[in-house]
Amino acid sequence: MKEMKTKSVAKWVAVVLGVSCSVAQSQELILNGDFSAQGLNESETSVTADHWLFSNSGQAGILNPSVHHYSNESEINNIGFAGPSSLIMQDLGAPLDLNSTYRVRVKLGWRENADAFNYKIGLRVDNHTIDITPNTPLLKGAFTQLDIEFKPDASSHQFLADMNSNLVLTLENNDTQVSFIDFDDVSVTVSAKQVDSDQDGMLDSWELSHGLNPMDPSDSSTDLDNDKVSNFDEFMAGTDPTDATSFPHIFQHQFTGNIEVESAIRLVPKNTAPLVCNTDHEGSMYYNSVERLVFICDGSIWNEFRGLPGETGATGPQGIQGPQGVQGVQGIPGERGLEGPKGDIGLTGPQGIQGIQGIPGTSHWQDSASAVSTSVKVGVGTVTPSAALEVIGNAIANDPIESNHLVTKSYSDSQYAELQQKYNRLLAMVDTLNKDVYPSDGQSCADVLANQPNAQSGLYQIDTDGPGGEVAVEYFCDMKNIDASRPTITGDTTGHNNNIALVYTNGLQLHSYTASGTVNLFSPAGAFDGHLYYTDPNAKVNPDAGNIVTNGIWLAPTNSNEWLQVNFDNKAVVTGFKTQVSTKHAEFSPRTPKDVIFQVSDDGINFVDHEHIVMEQGTAQVTLNRAAFGKHFRIHVVNTHGSSDYVQIDEMEYYGFFVQPDPVTPIEAQGSSCQTIHTENPQAGSGFYQIDPDGNGDIAPFTTYCDMELKGGGWTLVGIRYVPNKPYDHINNFDVLFTEVNNITSFDDNYHLPDTHWQYLKANSQELMMNMRDVGVYAIADIAKLQSANCIPLVDTLGRVPNQTGENQFRLFWHEGSGCSGEGLDYSMLNYHNIYTHVKSIYKDTNVATLAVEQTNYIYVR
């Protein structure tokens, strides 16, 4: 009994301590990782350093930072830096080893007086780079520690190891805009992989060092030194399995693993049982981090470790009744059952009235005659009848067996009835087969509603040509308005919940999201981007969102009607939604919505209350009782879970699908351009018109604005740049300036026509006008002159210019008298919302002195 207890205690200690006796030795590969080998004065830079190489001369090197770079610069010596499209690198002096583990540690810095965007960490073999960049954002004015572990494997990296070329560490700034990323305390260590060939829980190196077989899994349960502790438990405890005096002790302070003895034993949490509960492990204990309970092994199963139950406490007061649950969504109607057997034939009806006498034939009976007088001889069953009527055989046989026999009417009727029953059974079988092969709810939504008058709007399988033809198609049947029913279209979905409202999917742009209130510096007003408020430690909630948008929050006073809205281009069916908020504001400042009204609109102006909802505090997922159908969806907040100052939604998701758009009535063009409309009707006023520039060509008629007044009128609007109520980052975020549309119908966003439209109008127009209509500023130039501008001729797109970086991405044209520096007073250009007229020779008419800026710029041609 004493031996049994000793063994159990030893095993328990081995599991609790969990100390590995084998620690892989690491070798440092980086030299001069702190860039201290070269002395530099404050703010001084150098493009040379021991062991380091720099690309893009002048854009990468070593810097001794100042307080303008980092507030704690006194604690920082030299650092490496890389500008846009630049990198620093070091040869690690050894080829890639598939049996080693590489650990890269580096601090990345973002200066207080500069921008930092995208970085990349890699291990290069010849021209092949292994990207090991982690998903870690940078912090402005500080250094961020990266700790990356890379384990090569034969399936992916064998060909790189076979090259036998040295590994090179690359630290890269892979952004094309003006930005700087700094590096400090660079370290690359390599250590042998910890291998357990027989999967017995003991490393090969440890087994070999103690005379065990690394290919025999059974030796984990044996006991080499007979000290009542298995080899596996000695491995876990870090003791010698060949020395009977070396075995785990409960209060052995030199352990550095999972034990703390300060008058009490601490069990380190585990999310699962650390070993199998059997007789060998009886008495073992562990703390379950998921259930937050201590468990003990009784020799067969793990049981909760607890004392005897206490006395039953007094009954507490009855709680208040909870809110009534919402009604569930009605299920899809079941399939129609098989047709029942046909009923028996009914009784024979009364004999009808006698018909009109027919025309006499060739033979007839005469009154009181004893014979038939006829000149025609007919026969049944005889070839040459010799009498007026000659019958051979049984004329009224009930069961005829010869071809010349006649049958009674009752026999014929019974045969027909039997055949009819067989036919009906065959039809029922065919109908059942069709329903299995071609399942459907009906041939139209109207058909479904006729058969099920209480059917709810939702998804139905519609087989328009009936069974046996084309398969059924999924429809959204709007039972409130049957004519609005449409086939469904599967949209792009993201995240675990199939969100259809992520920015840049399903036609959504930043301007597709609006709200009743915003907080300065946050755009868009609602965060439909997969991120929570930026202070939350687990900000990314939708891994598909990537880094599309890194901020965005709706935060508004509750003293007005607050709402958050998404506007889809197409008709959408929303089945539910989810709201999330940072833990801080959900628990300690309950700003999350409580009573809300879900509203729907087709035009974005007139909203209809769809459903009243009571939402949970914090993260809330809602399934609508009835699917909502429209283009614009809004959550109108009535009150919050407690905050009287703010209502907050950090992340919003919608679930559903789309339907085929309504048939579009062809636009009847009013002219080929605003100039032709003005010429034909000089009294026509400024406004929106339908034009068709190429007649019956490939460009469909479209809507845009015609200015019929300024400088003779007849100007066709092709683009709008910078709307003041659309916040944006002048340097980095140009997406809000480039929203391509087929029709320009308002002045409330940054629109431009497609490239096909622009290129046709540019080729068939003579003048280009830039007009800041709000303040009366304009500039007019001949298109032919802009086509020959010597820096950037008039480009072929009104959107982002391809293969250009920085501000060149949004310059429509650029002309300079000498060179192309954009400096001095010898250039003219059209930027995002700036008109430069330093050199007026390129303009034929303008009232801009030198520069017009910070006003909406409208671009016209005629």
Short mmCIF file of C-alpha atoms in Angstrom, two decimals, residues 67-453:
data_model
loop_
_atom_site.label_atom_id
_atom_site.label_comp_id
_atom_site.label_asym_id
_atom_site.label_seq_id
_atom_site.Cartn_x
_atom_site.Cartn_y
_atom_site.Cartn_z
CA VAL A 67 12.78 63.37 -29.89
CA HIS A 68 10.97 64.30 -33.11
CA HIS A 69 11.04 60.61 -34.01
CA TYR A 70 10.37 58.96 -30.63
CA SER A 71 9.62 60.58 -27.28
CA ASN A 72 11.84 57.97 -25.52
CA GLU A 73 14.75 58.47 -27.93
CA SER A 74 17.17 58.68 -24.98
CA GLU A 75 16.58 54.94 -24.45
CA ILE A 76 17.22 54.16 -28.14
CA ASN A 77 20.64 54.01 -29.79
CA ASN A 78 21.00 53.39 -33.52
CA ILE A 79 18.10 51.84 -35.46
CA GLY A 80 17.68 50.54 -39.01
CA PHE A 81 15.13 52.18 -41.30
CA ALA A 82 13.50 51.54 -44.69
CA GLY A 83 11.58 54.01 -46.82
CA PRO A 84 8.95 53.15 -49.45
CA SER A 85 9.81 50.09 -51.58
CA SER A 86 13.09 49.62 -49.66
CA LEU A 87 14.55 46.93 -47.42
CA ILE A 88 17.45 46.04 -45.17
CA MET A 89 18.90 42.53 -45.15
CA GLN A 90 21.61 40.31 -43.65
CA ASP A 91 23.12 37.03 -44.83
CA LEU A 92 22.59 34.50 -41.99
CA GLY A 93 25.66 32.48 -43.00
CA ALA A 94 24.00 29.04 -43.31
CA PRO A 95 21.59 27.31 -45.71
CA LEU A 96 18.02 26.39 -44.82
CA ASP A 97 17.87 23.36 -42.49
CA LEU A 98 14.61 21.40 -42.57
CA ASN A 99 15.39 19.88 -39.15
CA SER A 100 15.68 23.25 -37.40
CA THR A 101 13.31 25.82 -35.95
CA TYR A 102 13.96 29.51 -36.71
CA ARG A 103 12.86 32.28 -34.38
CA VAL A 104 12.88 35.88 -35.58
CA ARG A 105 12.57 38.70 -33.05
CA VAL A 106 12.50 42.34 -34.15
CA LYS A 107 11.05 45.62 -32.96
CA LEU A 108 9.18 47.67 -35.58
CA GLY A 109 8.85 51.42 -35.10
CA TRP A 110 6.44 54.08 -36.39
CA ARG A 111 7.87 57.59 -36.03
CA GLU A 112 5.76 60.37 -34.54
CA ASN A 113 6.57 62.74 -37.42
CA ALA A 114 6.11 60.30 -40.33
CA ASP A 115 3.72 57.71 -41.72
CA ALA A 116 4.16 53.93 -41.63
CA PHE A 117 1.96 51.58 -43.65
CA ASN A 118 2.87 48.10 -44.88
CA TYR A 119 5.81 45.98 -43.83
CA LYS A 120 7.06 42.49 -44.75
CA ILE A 121 9.38 40.07 -42.91
CA GLY A 122 10.97 37.32 -45.00
CA LEU A 123 13.65 34.62 -45.21
CA ARG A 124 15.19 34.55 -48.70
CA VAL A 125 17.02 31.75 -50.52
CA ASP A 126 18.46 33.09 -53.78
CA ASN A 127 15.45 34.79 -55.42
CA HIS A 128 12.84 32.87 -53.41
CA THR A 129 11.37 34.57 -50.31
CA ILE A 130 9.50 32.79 -47.51
CA ASP A 131 6.99 35.32 -46.18
CA ILE A 132 6.76 35.06 -42.36
CA THR A 133 5.04 38.42 -41.79
CA PRO A 134 2.67 38.30 -38.78
CA ASN A 135 -0.68 40.10 -38.67
CA THR A 136 0.44 42.71 -36.14
CA PRO A 137 -0.46 46.43 -36.51
CA LEU A 138 2.05 49.19 -35.77
CA LEU A 139 1.63 51.88 -33.10
CA LYS A 140 2.48 55.48 -33.90
CA GLY A 141 5.34 56.93 -31.88
CA ALA A 142 6.39 53.57 -30.46
CA PHE A 143 8.16 50.28 -31.22
CA THR A 144 6.14 47.06 -31.52
CA GLN A 145 7.82 43.74 -30.58
CA LEU A 146 7.45 40.90 -33.11
CA ASP A 147 8.25 37.31 -32.15
CA ILE A 148 7.94 34.90 -35.09
CA GLU A 149 8.60 31.14 -35.11
CA PHE A 150 9.16 29.40 -38.44
CA LYS A 151 9.46 25.62 -38.89
CA PRO A 152 10.32 24.56 -42.46
CA ASP A 153 8.84 21.31 -43.78
CA ALA A 154 9.96 19.03 -46.59
CA SER A 155 6.72 19.28 -48.57
CA SER A 156 7.03 23.05 -49.04
CA HIS A 157 10.70 23.90 -48.60
CA GLN A 158 12.74 20.88 -49.78
CA PHE A 159 13.72 22.59 -53.04
CA LEU A 160 15.04 25.62 -51.11
CA ALA A 161 17.14 23.41 -48.83
CA ASP A 162 18.51 21.59 -51.89
CA MET A 163 19.87 24.89 -53.29
CA ASN A 164 22.37 24.93 -50.40
CA SER A 165 22.44 28.75 -50.56
CA ASN A 166 22.62 30.87 -47.43
CA LEU A 167 19.43 32.19 -45.83
CA VAL A 168 19.02 35.98 -45.91
CA LEU A 169 16.78 37.88 -43.49
CA THR A 170 14.82 40.70 -45.23
CA LEU A 171 13.06 43.54 -43.37
CA GLU A 172 11.01 45.43 -45.95
CA ASN A 173 8.82 48.50 -46.29
CA ASN A 174 6.64 47.39 -49.21
CA ASP A 175 4.49 50.51 -49.46
CA THR A 176 4.71 52.76 -52.52
CA GLN A 177 3.75 55.95 -50.69
CA VAL A 178 5.98 58.15 -48.58
CA SER A 179 6.46 56.28 -45.34
CA PHE A 180 9.21 55.00 -43.03
CA ILE A 181 9.44 51.84 -40.94
CA ASP A 182 12.20 51.47 -38.33
CA PHE A 183 13.82 48.27 -37.00
CA ASP A 184 15.67 47.59 -33.76
CA ASP A 185 16.99 44.69 -31.66
CA VAL A 186 16.95 42.21 -34.56
CA SER A 187 17.57 38.57 -33.63
CA VAL A 188 17.39 35.29 -35.56
CA THR A 189 18.02 32.12 -33.60
CA VAL A 190 18.07 28.56 -34.89
CA SER A 191 17.56 25.42 -32.80
CA ALA A 192 16.99 21.76 -33.51
CA LYS A 193 13.36 20.71 -33.88
CA GLN A 194 12.02 18.76 -30.91
CA VAL A 195 11.20 15.39 -32.48
CA ASP A 196 9.15 12.58 -30.92
CA SER A 197 9.31 9.79 -33.53
CA ASP A 198 7.22 7.19 -31.65
CA GLN A 199 4.71 9.76 -30.33
CA ASP A 200 5.07 8.52 -26.74
CA GLY A 201 5.42 12.03 -25.28
CA MET A 202 9.23 11.78 -24.78
CA LEU A 203 11.68 13.56 -27.11
CA ASP A 204 14.04 11.40 -29.18
CA SER A 205 17.10 13.24 -27.83
CA TRP A 206 16.06 12.54 -24.22
CA GLU A 207 15.34 8.87 -24.90
CA LEU A 208 18.71 8.34 -26.59
CA SER A 209 20.56 10.10 -23.77
CA HIS A 210 19.00 7.69 -21.20
CA GLY A 211 19.30 4.45 -23.17
CA LEU A 212 15.67 4.26 -24.36
CA ASN A 213 14.43 3.42 -27.86
CA PRO A 214 12.99 6.50 -29.67
CA MET A 215 11.07 4.13 -31.98
CA ASP A 216 9.35 2.13 -29.20
CA PRO A 217 6.25 3.85 -27.72
CA SER A 218 5.85 1.21 -24.99
CA ASP A 219 8.97 2.28 -23.05
CA SER A 220 7.13 5.40 -21.81
CA SER A 221 5.27 3.23 -19.25
CA THR A 222 8.26 1.19 -18.07
CA ASP A 223 10.42 2.10 -15.06
CA LEU A 224 14.18 1.84 -15.71
CA ASP A 225 15.38 2.51 -12.13
CA ASN A 226 12.46 0.83 -10.27
CA ASP A 227 11.66 3.98 -8.25
CA LYS A 228 7.91 3.51 -8.83
CA VAL A 229 7.82 6.37 -11.37
CA SER A 230 7.46 5.66 -15.12
CA ASN A 231 10.00 6.89 -17.65
CA PHE A 232 7.36 9.29 -19.08
CA ASP A 233 6.69 10.83 -15.66
CA GLU A 234 10.42 11.27 -15.07
CA PHE A 235 10.69 12.97 -18.47
CA MET A 236 7.87 15.34 -17.54
CA ALA A 237 9.42 16.04 -14.12
CA GLY A 238 12.96 16.48 -15.44
CA THR A 239 14.42 13.72 -13.25
CA ASP A 240 16.85 10.91 -14.18
CA PRO A 241 15.04 7.65 -15.15
CA THR A 242 18.25 5.65 -14.53
CA ASP A 243 18.80 6.89 -10.94
CA ALA A 244 16.45 5.52 -8.25
CA THR A 245 17.30 8.46 -5.98
CA SER A 246 16.17 10.96 -8.64
CA PHE A 247 12.39 11.17 -8.80
CA PRO A 248 9.78 13.97 -8.48
CA HIS A 249 9.25 15.54 -5.06
CA ILE A 250 6.26 17.70 -4.15
CA PHE A 251 8.26 20.48 -2.49
CA GLN A 252 11.36 20.43 -4.69
CA HIS A 253 11.92 24.19 -5.21
CA GLN A 254 14.40 23.94 -8.02
CA PHE A 255 11.61 23.12 -10.49
CA THR A 256 11.00 26.01 -12.86
CA GLY A 257 7.91 24.62 -14.55
CA ASN A 258 4.29 24.64 -13.53
CA ILE A 259 4.63 24.80 -9.73
CA GLU A 260 4.70 27.60 -7.22
CA VAL A 261 5.20 26.68 -3.58
CA GLU A 262 4.54 29.67 -1.34
CA SER A 263 2.71 27.78 1.47
CA ALA A 264 0.38 26.32 -1.17
CA ILE A 265 0.54 24.27 -4.38
CA ARG A 266 -0.68 25.97 -7.57
CA LEU A 267 -2.23 23.90 -10.34
CA VAL A 268 -1.53 25.45 -13.71
CA PRO A 269 -4.75 25.52 -15.79
CA LYS A 270 -5.20 23.05 -18.64
CA ASN A 271 -8.03 23.14 -21.17
CA THR A 272 -8.09 19.32 -21.42
CA ALA A 273 -6.99 16.42 -19.22
CA PRO A 274 -3.16 16.21 -19.39
CA LEU A 275 -3.15 12.38 -19.37
CA VAL A 276 -5.43 9.35 -19.53
CA CYS A 277 -7.12 8.48 -16.20
CA ASN A 278 -6.29 4.85 -15.32
CA THR A 279 -4.98 2.90 -12.33
CA ASP A 280 -1.44 4.13 -13.00
CA HIS A 281 -2.59 7.73 -12.60
CA GLU A 282 -4.93 7.33 -9.63
CA GLY A 283 -4.75 10.44 -7.44
CA SER A 284 -3.57 12.74 -10.26
CA MET A 285 -5.18 16.19 -10.28
CA TYR A 286 -5.41 19.14 -12.68
CA TYR A 287 -7.25 22.44 -12.93
CA ASN A 288 -9.60 22.70 -15.98
CA SER A 289 -9.31 26.23 -17.42
CA VAL A 290 -12.56 25.89 -19.38
CA GLU A 291 -14.86 24.67 -16.60
CA ARG A 292 -12.77 26.43 -13.92
CA LEU A 293 -12.85 23.36 -11.67
CA VAL A 294 -10.24 20.99 -10.14
CA PHE A 295 -10.51 17.34 -11.31
CA ILE A 296 -8.98 14.20 -9.68
CA CYS A 297 -8.45 10.74 -11.22
CA ASP A 298 -10.09 7.87 -9.27
CA GLY A 299 -8.31 5.22 -11.35
CA SER A 300 -10.78 5.16 -14.23
CA ILE A 301 -12.43 8.55 -14.80
CA TRP A 302 -11.82 12.22 -13.94
CA ASN A 303 -14.20 13.54 -11.24
CA GLU A 304 -14.71 17.03 -9.92
CA PHE A 305 -12.59 17.46 -6.78
CA ARG A 306 -14.95 18.75 -4.12
CA GLY A 307 -16.03 18.13 -0.55
CA LEU A 308 -19.31 16.79 0.73
CA PRO A 309 -22.38 18.78 -0.34
CA GLY A 310 -23.47 21.48 2.11
CA GLU A 311 -26.94 21.90 3.53
CA THR A 312 -29.60 23.19 1.22
CA GLY A 313 -29.93 26.94 1.49
CA ALA A 314 -33.15 28.81 2.05
CA THR A 315 -35.30 29.41 -1.00
CA GLY A 316 -34.65 32.83 -2.51
CA PRO A 317 -37.37 35.24 -3.59
CA GLN A 318 -38.97 34.53 -6.93
CA GLY A 319 -37.42 36.48 -9.78
CA ILE A 320 -39.37 38.77 -12.06
CA GLN A 321 -40.87 37.17 -15.12
CA GLY A 322 -38.66 37.44 -18.19
CA PRO A 323 -39.80 38.96 -21.47
CA GLN A 324 -41.89 36.79 -23.74
CA GLY A 325 -39.83 35.12 -26.45
CA VAL A 326 -40.22 36.16 -30.06
CA GLN A 327 -42.20 33.92 -32.35
CA GLY A 328 -40.07 31.61 -34.47
CA VAL A 329 -39.95 31.76 -38.27
CA GLN A 330 -42.65 29.63 -39.91
CA GLY A 331 -41.21 26.49 -41.46
CA ILE A 332 -41.23 25.67 -45.18
CA PRO A 333 -44.48 23.85 -46.23
CA GLY A 334 -44.12 20.09 -46.62
CA GLU A 335 -44.41 18.25 -49.93
CA ARG A 336 -47.85 17.39 -51.34
CA GLY A 337 -48.91 13.82 -50.54
CA LEU A 338 -49.54 11.07 -53.11
CA GLU A 339 -52.88 11.08 -54.93
CA GLY A 340 -55.38 8.59 -53.42
CA PRO A 341 -56.93 5.64 -55.36
CA LYS A 342 -59.78 6.39 -57.73
CA GLY A 343 -63.29 5.73 -56.40
CA ASP A 344 -65.74 3.13 -57.72
CA ILE A 345 -67.78 3.86 -60.83
CA GLY A 346 -71.13 5.38 -59.97
CA LEU A 347 -74.57 3.87 -60.62
CA THR A 348 -75.95 3.83 -64.15
CA GLY A 349 -78.20 6.83 -64.76
CA PRO A 350 -81.79 6.67 -66.09
CA GLN A 351 -82.30 5.91 -69.77
CA GLY A 352 -82.43 8.97 -71.94
CA ILE A 353 -85.28 9.94 -74.25
CA GLN A 354 -85.55 8.22 -77.61
CA GLY A 355 -83.66 9.87 -80.38
CA ILE A 356 -84.93 10.95 -83.77
CA GLN A 357 -85.51 8.11 -86.22
CA GLY A 358 -82.70 7.71 -88.66
CA ILE A 359 -82.87 7.47 -92.44
CA PRO A 360 -84.01 4.03 -93.64
CA GLY A 361 -81.22 1.71 -94.64
CA THR A 362 -81.04 -0.85 -97.43
CA SER A 363 -82.96 -3.39 -95.36
CA HIS A 364 -85.60 -3.08 -92.71
CA TRP A 365 -88.31 -4.89 -90.87
CA GLN A 366 -91.79 -4.44 -92.21
CA ASP A 367 -94.79 -4.40 -89.92
CA SER A 368 -96.27 -7.93 -89.50
CA ALA A 369 -93.48 -9.33 -91.68
CA SER A 370 -91.88 -12.65 -90.85
CA ALA A 371 -88.70 -12.02 -92.74
CA VAL A 372 -86.21 -9.31 -93.46
CA SER A 373 -86.25 -7.99 -96.95
CA THR A 374 -82.82 -6.80 -98.13
CA SER A 375 -80.63 -6.99 -101.14
CA VAL A 376 -77.41 -6.90 -99.05
CA LYS A 377 -75.83 -9.97 -97.48
CA VAL A 378 -73.71 -9.36 -94.34
CA GLY A 379 -72.03 -11.84 -92.03
CA VAL A 380 -70.02 -12.21 -88.83
CA GLY A 381 -67.42 -14.93 -88.83
CA THR A 382 -68.11 -15.98 -92.45
CA VAL A 383 -66.31 -15.06 -95.61
CA THR A 384 -69.28 -15.41 -98.07
CA PRO A 385 -72.51 -14.84 -96.17
CA SER A 386 -75.52 -16.45 -97.84
CA ALA A 387 -78.23 -14.56 -95.94
CA ALA A 388 -79.14 -11.01 -95.03
CA LEU A 389 -77.43 -11.58 -91.62
CA GLU A 390 -75.33 -14.71 -91.11
CA VAL A 391 -73.42 -15.27 -87.83
CA ILE A 392 -70.99 -18.14 -87.24
CA GLY A 393 -69.99 -18.92 -83.62
CA ASN A 394 -71.08 -17.51 -80.26
CA ALA A 395 -72.36 -14.01 -80.89
CA ILE A 396 -72.61 -13.09 -77.18
CA ALA A 397 -69.64 -14.90 -75.63
CA ASN A 398 -68.69 -13.65 -72.14
CA ASP A 399 -65.11 -14.83 -72.56
CA PRO A 400 -64.27 -14.85 -76.29
CA ILE A 401 -61.22 -16.83 -77.26
CA GLU A 402 -61.40 -16.68 -81.02
CA SER A 403 -61.09 -13.75 -83.34
CA ASN A 404 -64.56 -14.20 -84.78
CA HIS A 405 -66.39 -14.12 -81.46
CA LEU A 406 -68.42 -11.15 -80.32
CA VAL A 407 -68.46 -9.87 -76.72
CA THR A 408 -71.11 -8.40 -74.48
CA LYS A 409 -71.06 -4.71 -73.48
CA SER A 410 -70.56 -5.56 -69.80
CA TYR A 411 -67.40 -7.50 -70.64
CA SER A 412 -66.04 -4.58 -72.66
CA ASP A 413 -66.86 -2.09 -69.87
CA SER A 414 -65.08 -4.18 -67.24
CA GLN A 415 -61.97 -4.46 -69.42
CA TYR A 416 -61.96 -0.65 -69.92
CA ALA A 417 -62.33 -0.01 -66.18
CA GLU A 418 -59.38 -2.29 -65.39
CA LEU A 419 -57.26 -0.57 -68.01
CA GLN A 420 -58.26 2.85 -66.63
CA GLN A 421 -57.17 1.82 -63.11
CA LYS A 422 -53.77 0.70 -64.42
CA TYR A 423 -53.40 4.01 -66.26
CA ASN A 424 -54.28 6.03 -63.15
CA ARG A 425 -51.75 4.08 -61.05
CA LEU A 426 -49.09 4.75 -63.71
CA LEU A 427 -49.89 8.49 -63.64
CA ALA A 428 -49.54 8.51 -59.82
CA MET A 429 -46.15 6.77 -60.08
CA VAL A 430 -44.97 9.27 -62.71
CA ASP A 431 -46.17 12.20 -60.53
CA THR A 432 -44.29 10.80 -57.51
CA LEU A 433 -41.14 10.26 -59.60
CA ASN A 434 -41.31 13.82 -60.96
CA LYS A 435 -41.60 15.22 -57.44
CA ASP A 436 -38.51 13.25 -56.35
CA VAL A 437 -36.45 14.20 -59.40
CA TYR A 438 -37.86 17.70 -59.93
CA PRO A 439 -38.99 18.89 -56.46
CA SER A 440 -40.86 22.20 -56.39
CA ASP A 441 -43.40 24.18 -54.39
CA GLY A 442 -45.32 25.26 -57.47
CA GLN A 443 -45.06 26.70 -60.96
CA SER A 444 -45.15 30.29 -59.69
CA CYS A 445 -45.31 32.24 -56.43
CA ALA A 446 -48.95 32.96 -57.22
CA ASP A 447 -49.48 29.19 -57.53
CA VAL A 448 -47.93 28.67 -54.07
CA LEU A 449 -50.14 31.36 -52.53
CA ALA A 450 -53.27 29.92 -54.19
CA ASN A 451 -52.56 26.49 -52.68
CA GLN A 452 -51.44 27.93 -49.32
CA PRO A 453 -53.41 31.16 -48.60
#
